[in-house]
Short mmCIF file of N, CA and C in Angstrom, two decimals:
data_model
loop_
_atom_site.label_atom_id
_atom_site.label_comp_id
_atom_site.label_asym_id
_atom_site.label_seq_id
_atom_site.Cartn_x
_atom_site.Cartn_y
_atom_site.Cartn_z
N UNK L 1 7.35 15.97 10.55
CA UNK L 1 8.69 15.55 10.59
C UNK L 1 9.48 16.73 10.14
N UNK L 2 10.62 16.80 10.54
CA UNK L 2 11.47 17.87 9.95
C UNK L 2 11.88 17.61 8.53
N UNK L 3 12.24 18.69 7.79
CA UNK L 3 12.41 18.49 6.37
C UNK L 3 13.49 17.53 6.12
N UNK L 4 14.26 17.21 7.06
CA UNK L 4 15.36 16.18 6.91
C UNK L 4 15.62 15.45 8.20
N UNK L 5 16.24 14.29 8.15
CA UNK L 5 16.48 13.46 9.25
C UNK L 5 17.82 12.76 9.09
N UNK L 6 18.45 12.53 10.10
CA UNK L 6 19.80 11.63 9.96
C UNK L 6 19.29 10.31 10.31
N UNK L 7 19.62 9.38 9.22
CA UNK L 7 19.22 8.17 9.38
C UNK L 7 20.08 7.25 10.44
N UNK L 8 19.48 6.59 11.37
CA UNK L 8 20.14 5.85 12.26
C UNK L 8 20.82 4.58 11.65
N UNK L 9 20.36 4.15 10.50
CA UNK L 9 21.04 3.06 9.86
C UNK L 9 22.27 3.33 9.13
N UNK L 10 22.17 4.39 8.21
CA UNK L 10 23.33 4.67 7.32
C UNK L 10 24.10 5.92 7.80
N UNK L 11 23.42 6.70 8.70
CA UNK L 11 24.09 7.98 9.11
C UNK L 11 24.16 9.09 8.16
N UNK L 12 23.36 8.91 6.99
CA UNK L 12 23.20 9.94 6.09
C UNK L 12 22.09 10.80 6.43
N UNK L 13 22.08 12.02 5.77
CA UNK L 13 20.79 12.83 6.01
C UNK L 13 19.88 12.53 4.87
N UNK L 14 18.55 12.32 5.11
CA UNK L 14 17.69 12.04 4.22
C UNK L 14 16.54 13.24 4.27
N UNK L 15 16.21 13.82 3.11
CA UNK L 15 15.31 14.95 3.04
C UNK L 15 13.88 14.51 2.97
N UNK L 16 13.07 15.20 3.78
CA UNK L 16 11.51 15.16 3.66
C UNK L 16 10.96 13.80 4.30
N UNK L 17 9.70 13.58 3.97
CA UNK L 17 8.90 12.28 4.32
C UNK L 17 8.75 11.58 3.05
N UNK L 18 9.50 10.59 2.60
CA UNK L 18 9.29 9.85 1.32
C UNK L 18 7.95 9.07 1.68
N UNK L 19 7.04 9.13 0.64
CA UNK L 19 6.09 8.10 0.55
C UNK L 19 6.72 6.87 0.04
N UNK L 20 6.11 5.63 0.50
CA UNK L 20 6.87 4.35 0.03
C UNK L 20 5.85 3.59 -0.72
N UNK L 21 6.40 2.86 -1.59
CA UNK L 21 5.37 2.13 -2.51
C UNK L 21 5.90 0.84 -2.93
N UNK L 22 4.95 -0.11 -3.47
CA UNK L 22 5.41 -1.37 -3.96
C UNK L 22 5.11 -1.42 -5.48
N UNK L 23 5.81 -2.03 -6.37
CA UNK L 23 5.60 -1.98 -7.67
C UNK L 23 4.58 -3.08 -8.10
N UNK L 24 4.30 -4.02 -7.27
CA UNK L 24 3.44 -5.10 -7.53
C UNK L 24 2.97 -5.74 -6.24
N UNK L 25 1.75 -6.48 -6.39
CA UNK L 25 1.41 -7.28 -5.22
C UNK L 25 2.48 -8.27 -4.78
N UNK L 26 2.47 -8.74 -3.68
CA UNK L 26 3.41 -9.79 -3.18
C UNK L 26 3.32 -11.06 -3.96
N UNK L 27 2.26 -11.38 -4.36
CA UNK L 27 1.92 -12.62 -5.09
C UNK L 27 2.61 -12.64 -6.43
N UNK L 28 2.54 -11.44 -7.05
CA UNK L 28 3.29 -11.34 -8.29
C UNK L 28 4.81 -11.69 -8.19
N UNK L 29 5.43 -11.21 -7.10
CA UNK L 29 6.80 -11.36 -6.91
C UNK L 29 7.13 -12.76 -6.65
N UNK L 30 6.21 -13.64 -6.23
CA UNK L 30 6.35 -15.06 -5.90
C UNK L 30 6.30 -15.88 -7.07
N UNK L 31 6.01 -15.35 -8.19
CA UNK L 31 5.95 -16.03 -9.49
C UNK L 31 7.35 -16.19 -10.05
N UNK L 32 7.57 -17.29 -10.78
CA UNK L 32 8.81 -17.40 -11.50
C UNK L 32 8.82 -16.50 -12.68
N UNK L 33 9.93 -16.30 -13.39
CA UNK L 33 10.10 -15.43 -14.51
C UNK L 33 9.10 -15.95 -15.66
N UNK L 34 9.06 -17.36 -15.79
CA UNK L 34 8.19 -17.90 -16.84
C UNK L 34 6.82 -17.65 -16.47
N UNK L 35 6.35 -17.71 -15.28
CA UNK L 35 5.01 -17.56 -14.84
C UNK L 35 4.70 -16.08 -14.96
N UNK L 36 5.62 -15.20 -14.73
CA UNK L 36 5.30 -13.77 -14.95
C UNK L 36 4.95 -13.45 -16.40
N UNK L 37 5.67 -14.07 -17.27
CA UNK L 37 5.54 -13.71 -18.69
C UNK L 37 4.36 -14.57 -19.28
N UNK L 38 3.91 -15.53 -18.68
CA UNK L 38 2.89 -16.48 -19.39
C UNK L 38 1.54 -16.45 -18.67
N UNK L 39 1.48 -16.21 -17.44
CA UNK L 39 0.15 -16.10 -16.65
C UNK L 39 -0.18 -14.85 -16.06
N UNK L 40 0.75 -13.83 -16.10
CA UNK L 40 0.47 -12.58 -15.28
C UNK L 40 0.49 -11.38 -16.25
N UNK L 41 -0.24 -10.43 -15.83
CA UNK L 41 -0.23 -9.09 -16.43
C UNK L 41 0.05 -8.08 -15.35
N UNK L 42 1.01 -7.20 -15.57
CA UNK L 42 1.30 -6.12 -14.61
C UNK L 42 1.37 -4.83 -15.23
N UNK L 43 0.54 -3.93 -14.80
CA UNK L 43 0.79 -2.41 -15.18
C UNK L 43 1.15 -1.70 -13.91
N UNK L 44 1.24 -0.36 -14.05
CA UNK L 44 1.47 0.43 -12.82
C UNK L 44 0.34 0.51 -11.82
N UNK L 45 -0.83 0.13 -12.33
CA UNK L 45 -2.01 0.30 -11.53
C UNK L 45 -2.89 -1.06 -11.39
N UNK L 46 -2.66 -1.99 -12.23
CA UNK L 46 -3.53 -3.24 -12.27
C UNK L 46 -2.60 -4.41 -12.47
N UNK L 47 -3.03 -5.49 -11.96
CA UNK L 47 -2.26 -6.75 -11.98
C UNK L 47 -3.39 -7.97 -11.95
N UNK L 48 -3.14 -9.01 -12.88
CA UNK L 48 -3.86 -10.09 -12.90
C UNK L 48 -2.89 -11.24 -12.78
N UNK L 49 -3.38 -12.36 -12.26
CA UNK L 49 -2.50 -13.71 -12.27
C UNK L 49 -3.37 -14.81 -12.57
N UNK L 50 -3.11 -15.44 -13.62
CA UNK L 50 -3.85 -16.64 -14.02
C UNK L 50 -5.27 -16.49 -14.32
N UNK L 51 -5.87 -15.28 -14.54
CA UNK L 51 -7.24 -15.08 -14.76
C UNK L 51 -8.02 -15.38 -13.50
N UNK L 52 -7.43 -15.51 -12.23
CA UNK L 52 -8.05 -15.84 -11.04
C UNK L 52 -7.72 -14.87 -9.89
N UNK L 53 -6.71 -14.20 -9.98
CA UNK L 53 -6.42 -13.16 -9.00
C UNK L 53 -6.30 -11.79 -9.50
N UNK L 54 -6.94 -10.85 -8.93
CA UNK L 54 -7.04 -9.49 -9.43
C UNK L 54 -6.57 -8.48 -8.42
N UNK L 55 -5.75 -7.51 -8.89
CA UNK L 55 -5.27 -6.60 -7.86
C UNK L 55 -5.23 -5.24 -8.58
N UNK L 56 -5.42 -4.24 -7.56
CA UNK L 56 -5.31 -2.84 -8.02
C UNK L 56 -4.44 -2.03 -7.00
N UNK L 57 -3.74 -1.07 -7.56
CA UNK L 57 -2.89 -0.25 -6.74
C UNK L 57 -3.65 0.90 -6.13
N UNK L 58 -3.23 1.25 -5.00
CA UNK L 58 -3.89 2.43 -4.34
C UNK L 58 -3.14 3.03 -3.22
N UNK L 59 -3.69 3.67 -2.32
CA UNK L 59 -2.86 4.42 -1.38
C UNK L 59 -3.51 4.18 0.01
N UNK L 60 -2.60 3.90 0.99
CA UNK L 60 -3.06 3.80 2.40
C UNK L 60 -2.35 4.92 3.04
N UNK L 61 -3.20 5.82 3.58
CA UNK L 61 -2.80 7.09 4.21
C UNK L 61 -2.75 6.84 5.80
N UNK L 62 -1.57 7.37 6.26
CA UNK L 62 -1.41 7.30 7.75
C UNK L 62 -1.27 8.63 8.23
N UNK L 63 -2.02 9.16 9.08
CA UNK L 63 -1.79 10.54 9.56
C UNK L 63 -0.66 10.47 10.55
N UNK L 64 0.15 11.59 10.44
CA UNK L 64 1.21 11.82 11.37
C UNK L 64 0.77 12.65 12.59
N UNK L 65 0.98 12.09 13.91
CA UNK L 65 0.62 12.69 15.16
C UNK L 65 1.37 13.89 15.22
N UNK L 66 0.65 15.00 15.61
CA UNK L 66 1.22 16.34 15.81
C UNK L 66 1.97 16.94 14.53
N UNK L 67 1.39 16.61 13.43
CA UNK L 67 2.00 17.17 12.35
C UNK L 67 0.77 17.18 11.26
N UNK L 68 0.81 18.10 10.34
CA UNK L 68 -0.29 18.35 9.23
C UNK L 68 -0.14 17.36 8.21
N UNK L 69 1.04 16.58 8.12
CA UNK L 69 1.25 15.72 6.96
C UNK L 69 0.68 14.41 6.99
N UNK L 70 0.44 13.68 6.08
CA UNK L 70 -0.01 12.44 5.93
C UNK L 70 1.15 11.53 5.24
N UNK L 71 1.55 10.46 5.83
CA UNK L 71 2.37 9.46 5.17
C UNK L 71 1.60 8.47 4.31
N UNK L 72 2.10 8.17 3.20
CA UNK L 72 1.23 7.38 2.16
C UNK L 72 1.99 6.01 1.78
N UNK L 73 1.39 4.98 1.91
CA UNK L 73 1.94 3.75 1.30
C UNK L 73 1.37 3.52 -0.02
N UNK L 74 2.00 3.28 -1.08
CA UNK L 74 1.52 2.92 -2.25
C UNK L 74 1.41 1.40 -2.29
N UNK L 75 0.25 0.72 -2.27
CA UNK L 75 0.10 -0.65 -2.02
C UNK L 75 -0.85 -1.39 -2.91
N UNK L 76 -1.06 -2.54 -2.74
CA UNK L 76 -2.00 -3.32 -3.57
C UNK L 76 -3.03 -4.13 -2.79
N UNK L 77 -4.29 -4.06 -3.33
CA UNK L 77 -5.28 -4.97 -2.73
C UNK L 77 -5.91 -5.78 -3.79
N UNK L 78 -6.38 -7.02 -3.33
CA UNK L 78 -6.98 -7.93 -4.37
C UNK L 78 -8.41 -7.65 -4.24
N UNK L 79 -9.12 -7.72 -5.32
CA UNK L 79 -10.53 -7.53 -5.52
C UNK L 79 -11.23 -8.78 -6.07
N UNK L 80 -12.40 -8.86 -5.89
CA UNK L 80 -13.27 -9.85 -6.79
C UNK L 80 -13.12 -9.56 -8.25
N UNK L 81 -13.30 -10.59 -9.08
CA UNK L 81 -13.26 -10.34 -10.56
C UNK L 81 -14.19 -9.30 -11.03
N UNK L 82 -15.53 -9.44 -10.47
CA UNK L 82 -16.46 -8.34 -11.07
C UNK L 82 -16.12 -6.92 -10.65
N UNK L 83 -15.66 -6.75 -9.28
CA UNK L 83 -15.25 -5.47 -8.85
C UNK L 83 -13.91 -4.97 -9.69
N UNK L 84 -12.99 -5.96 -9.82
CA UNK L 84 -11.78 -5.49 -10.71
C UNK L 84 -12.16 -5.00 -12.02
N UNK L 85 -13.05 -5.84 -12.73
CA UNK L 85 -13.44 -5.49 -14.08
C UNK L 85 -14.16 -4.15 -14.16
N UNK L 86 -15.07 -3.96 -13.14
CA UNK L 86 -15.71 -2.60 -13.14
C UNK L 86 -14.79 -1.53 -13.05
N UNK L 87 -13.84 -1.60 -12.13
CA UNK L 87 -12.72 -0.61 -11.83
C UNK L 87 -11.93 -0.43 -13.14
N UNK L 88 -11.45 -1.48 -13.81
CA UNK L 88 -10.60 -1.40 -14.94
C UNK L 88 -11.35 -0.65 -16.09
N UNK L 89 -12.75 -0.82 -16.26
CA UNK L 89 -13.66 -0.24 -17.20
C UNK L 89 -13.69 1.26 -16.96
N UNK L 90 -13.75 1.67 -15.67
CA UNK L 90 -14.01 3.03 -15.28
C UNK L 90 -12.74 3.66 -14.87
N UNK L 91 -11.54 3.09 -15.18
CA UNK L 91 -10.34 3.45 -14.60
C UNK L 91 -9.93 5.00 -14.72
N UNK L 92 -10.21 5.64 -15.81
CA UNK L 92 -9.90 6.99 -16.12
C UNK L 92 -11.08 7.92 -15.56
N UNK L 93 -12.19 7.33 -15.27
CA UNK L 93 -13.31 8.24 -14.82
C UNK L 93 -14.32 7.51 -14.01
N UNK L 94 -13.88 7.17 -12.74
CA UNK L 94 -14.75 6.38 -11.86
C UNK L 94 -15.94 7.32 -11.51
N UNK L 95 -17.22 6.80 -11.41
CA UNK L 95 -18.31 7.77 -11.00
C UNK L 95 -18.10 8.23 -9.67
N UNK L 96 -18.66 9.51 -9.51
CA UNK L 96 -18.47 10.05 -8.16
C UNK L 96 -19.11 9.31 -6.92
N UNK L 97 -20.05 8.64 -7.21
CA UNK L 97 -20.80 7.86 -6.17
C UNK L 97 -20.48 6.21 -6.20
N UNK L 98 -19.34 5.98 -6.67
CA UNK L 98 -18.88 4.47 -6.76
C UNK L 98 -18.80 4.04 -5.32
N UNK L 99 -19.56 2.90 -5.13
CA UNK L 99 -19.49 2.28 -3.70
C UNK L 99 -18.18 1.74 -3.39
N UNK L 100 -17.83 1.74 -2.18
CA UNK L 100 -16.54 1.08 -1.59
C UNK L 100 -16.61 -0.48 -1.92
N UNK L 101 -15.44 -1.07 -2.18
CA UNK L 101 -15.33 -2.41 -2.42
C UNK L 101 -14.59 -3.15 -1.27
N UNK L 102 -14.87 -4.39 -1.10
CA UNK L 102 -14.12 -5.13 -0.07
C UNK L 102 -12.92 -5.79 -0.82
N UNK L 103 -11.65 -5.69 -0.19
CA UNK L 103 -10.40 -6.21 -0.79
C UNK L 103 -9.78 -6.76 0.48
N UNK L 104 -8.56 -7.31 -0.08
CA UNK L 104 -7.65 -7.85 0.96
C UNK L 104 -6.23 -7.39 0.61
N UNK L 105 -5.60 -6.72 1.55
CA UNK L 105 -4.19 -6.18 1.49
C UNK L 105 -3.28 -7.18 0.95
N UNK L 106 -2.43 -6.83 -0.06
CA UNK L 106 -1.64 -7.83 -0.79
C UNK L 106 -0.18 -7.49 -0.76
N UNK L 107 0.32 -6.78 0.29
CA UNK L 107 1.73 -6.51 0.42
C UNK L 107 2.11 -6.71 1.97
N UNK L 108 3.38 -6.97 2.18
CA UNK L 108 3.83 -7.08 3.59
C UNK L 108 4.67 -5.85 3.79
N UNK L 109 4.23 -5.04 4.76
CA UNK L 109 4.88 -3.69 5.04
C UNK L 109 5.91 -3.92 6.09
N UNK L 110 7.18 -3.31 5.81
CA UNK L 110 8.20 -3.45 6.79
C UNK L 110 7.92 -2.64 8.10
N UNK L 111 8.29 -3.11 9.24
CA UNK L 111 8.04 -2.43 10.45
C UNK L 111 6.80 -2.81 11.16
N UNK L 112 5.96 -3.78 10.57
CA UNK L 112 4.75 -4.25 11.09
C UNK L 112 4.73 -5.69 11.14
N UNK L 113 3.85 -6.27 12.08
CA UNK L 113 3.54 -7.68 11.93
C UNK L 113 2.88 -7.95 10.60
N UNK L 114 2.77 -9.10 10.21
CA UNK L 114 2.36 -9.43 8.77
C UNK L 114 1.05 -8.70 8.32
N UNK L 115 1.16 -7.98 7.34
CA UNK L 115 0.03 -7.08 6.78
C UNK L 115 -0.77 -7.90 5.73
N UNK L 116 -0.24 -8.94 5.23
CA UNK L 116 -0.84 -9.71 4.11
C UNK L 116 -2.16 -10.22 4.58
N UNK L 117 -3.21 -9.94 3.50
CA UNK L 117 -4.57 -10.23 3.73
C UNK L 117 -5.39 -9.57 4.90
N UNK L 118 -5.00 -8.31 5.18
CA UNK L 118 -5.80 -7.54 6.22
C UNK L 118 -7.02 -7.13 5.41
N UNK L 119 -8.16 -7.22 6.18
CA UNK L 119 -9.37 -6.79 5.21
C UNK L 119 -9.42 -5.36 5.09
N UNK L 120 -9.80 -4.91 3.87
CA UNK L 120 -9.67 -3.58 3.36
C UNK L 120 -10.78 -3.06 2.61
N UNK L 121 -11.25 -1.91 2.93
CA UNK L 121 -12.32 -1.14 2.21
C UNK L 121 -11.62 -0.28 1.08
N UNK L 122 -12.08 -0.42 -0.11
CA UNK L 122 -11.43 0.35 -1.28
C UNK L 122 -12.40 1.43 -1.68
N UNK L 123 -11.92 2.68 -1.47
CA UNK L 123 -12.73 3.76 -1.79
C UNK L 123 -12.16 4.45 -3.14
N UNK L 124 -12.93 4.71 -4.14
CA UNK L 124 -12.69 5.10 -5.43
C UNK L 124 -12.94 6.56 -5.39
N UNK L 125 -11.72 7.40 -5.81
CA UNK L 125 -11.89 8.86 -5.93
C UNK L 125 -11.91 9.20 -7.34
N UNK L 126 -12.49 10.36 -7.51
CA UNK L 126 -12.53 10.87 -8.92
C UNK L 126 -11.32 11.64 -9.32
N UNK L 127 -10.97 11.90 -10.44
CA UNK L 127 -9.72 12.59 -10.80
C UNK L 127 -8.57 11.66 -10.90
N UNK L 128 -7.50 12.13 -10.71
CA UNK L 128 -6.21 11.42 -10.91
C UNK L 128 -5.74 10.57 -9.73
N UNK L 129 -6.36 10.60 -8.63
CA UNK L 129 -6.02 9.90 -7.39
C UNK L 129 -6.32 8.29 -7.60
N UNK L 130 -5.32 7.64 -7.07
CA UNK L 130 -5.41 6.20 -6.99
C UNK L 130 -6.57 5.97 -5.86
N UNK L 131 -7.17 4.80 -5.85
CA UNK L 131 -8.03 4.42 -4.77
C UNK L 131 -7.52 4.67 -3.41
N UNK L 132 -8.36 4.92 -2.41
CA UNK L 132 -7.88 4.97 -1.03
C UNK L 132 -8.21 3.72 -0.37
N UNK L 133 -7.26 3.14 0.43
CA UNK L 133 -7.54 1.91 1.25
C UNK L 133 -7.76 2.17 2.72
N UNK L 134 -8.84 1.65 3.12
CA UNK L 134 -9.16 1.79 4.64
C UNK L 134 -9.09 0.55 5.20
N UNK L 135 -8.30 0.19 6.14
CA UNK L 135 -8.20 -1.15 6.88
C UNK L 135 -9.37 -1.25 7.79
N UNK L 136 -9.88 -2.63 7.92
CA UNK L 136 -10.86 -2.95 8.93
C UNK L 136 -10.32 -2.33 10.34
N UNK L 137 -11.14 -1.77 11.08
CA UNK L 137 -10.70 -1.27 12.34
C UNK L 137 -10.39 -2.40 13.42
N UNK L 138 -9.13 -2.97 13.42
CA UNK L 138 -8.84 -4.09 14.24
C UNK L 138 -7.64 -3.51 15.21
N UNK L 139 -7.17 -4.35 16.00
CA UNK L 139 -6.04 -3.91 16.68
C UNK L 139 -4.59 -4.14 16.15
N UNK L 140 -4.65 -4.54 14.76
CA UNK L 140 -3.49 -4.74 14.18
C UNK L 140 -2.78 -3.24 14.08
N UNK L 141 -1.43 -3.25 14.43
CA UNK L 141 -0.64 -1.90 14.49
C UNK L 141 -0.92 -0.95 13.30
N UNK L 142 -0.98 -1.52 12.13
CA UNK L 142 -1.13 -0.68 10.96
C UNK L 142 -2.56 -0.13 10.93
N UNK L 143 -3.54 -0.80 11.33
CA UNK L 143 -4.88 -0.38 11.36
C UNK L 143 -5.09 0.69 12.43
N UNK L 144 -4.27 0.52 13.57
CA UNK L 144 -4.32 1.41 14.66
C UNK L 144 -3.58 2.71 14.25
N UNK L 145 -2.56 2.68 13.45
CA UNK L 145 -1.85 3.83 12.92
C UNK L 145 -2.70 4.56 12.03
N UNK L 146 -3.49 3.76 11.18
CA UNK L 146 -4.39 4.53 10.23
C UNK L 146 -5.59 5.27 10.82
N UNK L 147 -5.97 4.71 12.05
CA UNK L 147 -7.07 5.37 12.75
C UNK L 147 -6.62 6.60 13.63
N UNK L 148 -5.52 6.21 14.45
CA UNK L 148 -4.95 7.26 15.31
C UNK L 148 -3.76 8.10 15.01
N UNK L 149 -3.00 7.69 13.86
CA UNK L 149 -1.92 8.34 13.56
C UNK L 149 -0.59 7.54 14.12
N UNK L 150 0.48 8.03 13.59
CA UNK L 150 1.83 7.40 13.90
C UNK L 150 2.68 8.48 14.34
N UNK L 151 3.56 8.19 15.26
CA UNK L 151 4.51 9.19 15.73
C UNK L 151 5.58 9.38 14.75
N UNK L 152 6.34 10.49 14.92
CA UNK L 152 7.48 10.73 13.98
C UNK L 152 8.57 9.87 14.22
N UNK L 153 8.84 9.43 15.39
CA UNK L 153 9.83 8.45 15.86
C UNK L 153 9.49 7.06 15.12
N UNK L 154 8.34 6.70 15.29
CA UNK L 154 7.86 5.38 14.73
C UNK L 154 7.90 5.40 13.20
N UNK L 155 7.58 6.51 12.55
CA UNK L 155 7.60 6.59 11.18
C UNK L 155 9.04 6.66 10.74
N UNK L 156 9.99 7.26 11.33
CA UNK L 156 11.39 7.31 10.98
C UNK L 156 11.83 5.86 11.05
N UNK L 157 11.50 5.10 11.95
CA UNK L 157 12.08 3.69 12.05
C UNK L 157 11.60 2.92 10.86
N UNK L 158 10.29 3.16 10.55
CA UNK L 158 9.77 2.41 9.35
C UNK L 158 10.49 2.81 8.12
N UNK L 159 10.63 4.24 7.88
CA UNK L 159 11.23 4.66 6.75
C UNK L 159 12.73 4.16 6.62
N UNK L 160 13.38 4.15 7.69
CA UNK L 160 14.77 3.57 7.74
C UNK L 160 14.81 2.09 7.29
N UNK L 161 13.92 1.41 7.97
CA UNK L 161 13.82 -0.08 7.57
C UNK L 161 13.45 -0.39 6.11
N UNK L 162 12.74 0.61 5.52
CA UNK L 162 12.33 0.51 4.11
C UNK L 162 13.38 0.91 3.16
N UNK L 163 14.11 1.93 3.58
CA UNK L 163 15.25 2.50 2.72
C UNK L 163 16.46 1.46 2.75
N UNK L 164 16.65 0.73 3.92
CA UNK L 164 17.85 -0.16 4.09
C UNK L 164 17.43 -1.52 4.58
N UNK L 165 16.61 -2.30 3.86
CA UNK L 165 16.15 -3.51 4.26
C UNK L 165 17.04 -4.56 4.77
N UNK L 166 18.29 -4.52 4.25
CA UNK L 166 19.17 -5.55 4.65
C UNK L 166 20.12 -5.06 5.87
N UNK L 167 20.17 -3.94 6.17
CA UNK L 167 20.91 -3.36 7.27
C UNK L 167 20.00 -3.44 8.50
N UNK L 168 20.71 -3.30 9.63
CA UNK L 168 20.00 -3.32 10.93
C UNK L 168 20.49 -2.03 11.77
N UNK L 169 19.68 -1.52 12.49
CA UNK L 169 19.97 -0.37 13.19
C UNK L 169 21.10 -0.68 14.25
N UNK L 170 22.12 0.03 14.39
CA UNK L 170 23.24 -0.13 15.29
C UNK L 170 22.94 0.44 16.72
#
């Protein structure tokens, strides 16, 4: 992608390819303010709701076709309680041979058909990187983009929709 692009929504020049992220799983945002303070816990990397739902933040990487860059979504996946607890215990130093875990995608991404509950493999990396999410290889457009890449034009449309969610392209 060029180092900048003129947004078709607002007409302004935006620099670079911004990675986009969510501050919480969708389910957290569906809680009332009272529920958030009484039954939920949210940090920048972990979320629990009512001691029954367990989420971790990670990265969903999408290669850009004909470009050396990768576009990254910062998103959330739900894990089973034992897998969540193991990850939380080893948060700062996951073992290098940690097996991938099964999870369920927990955000709705703009520009795609519903992405909630897509089956996801969670790969744990050592060091400072958040876990890497790998979608089940289905025909869902997000899974196809993860496998085959996304064009610059498609990515620009998604970025524009994310930067200006209440506006429409003229």
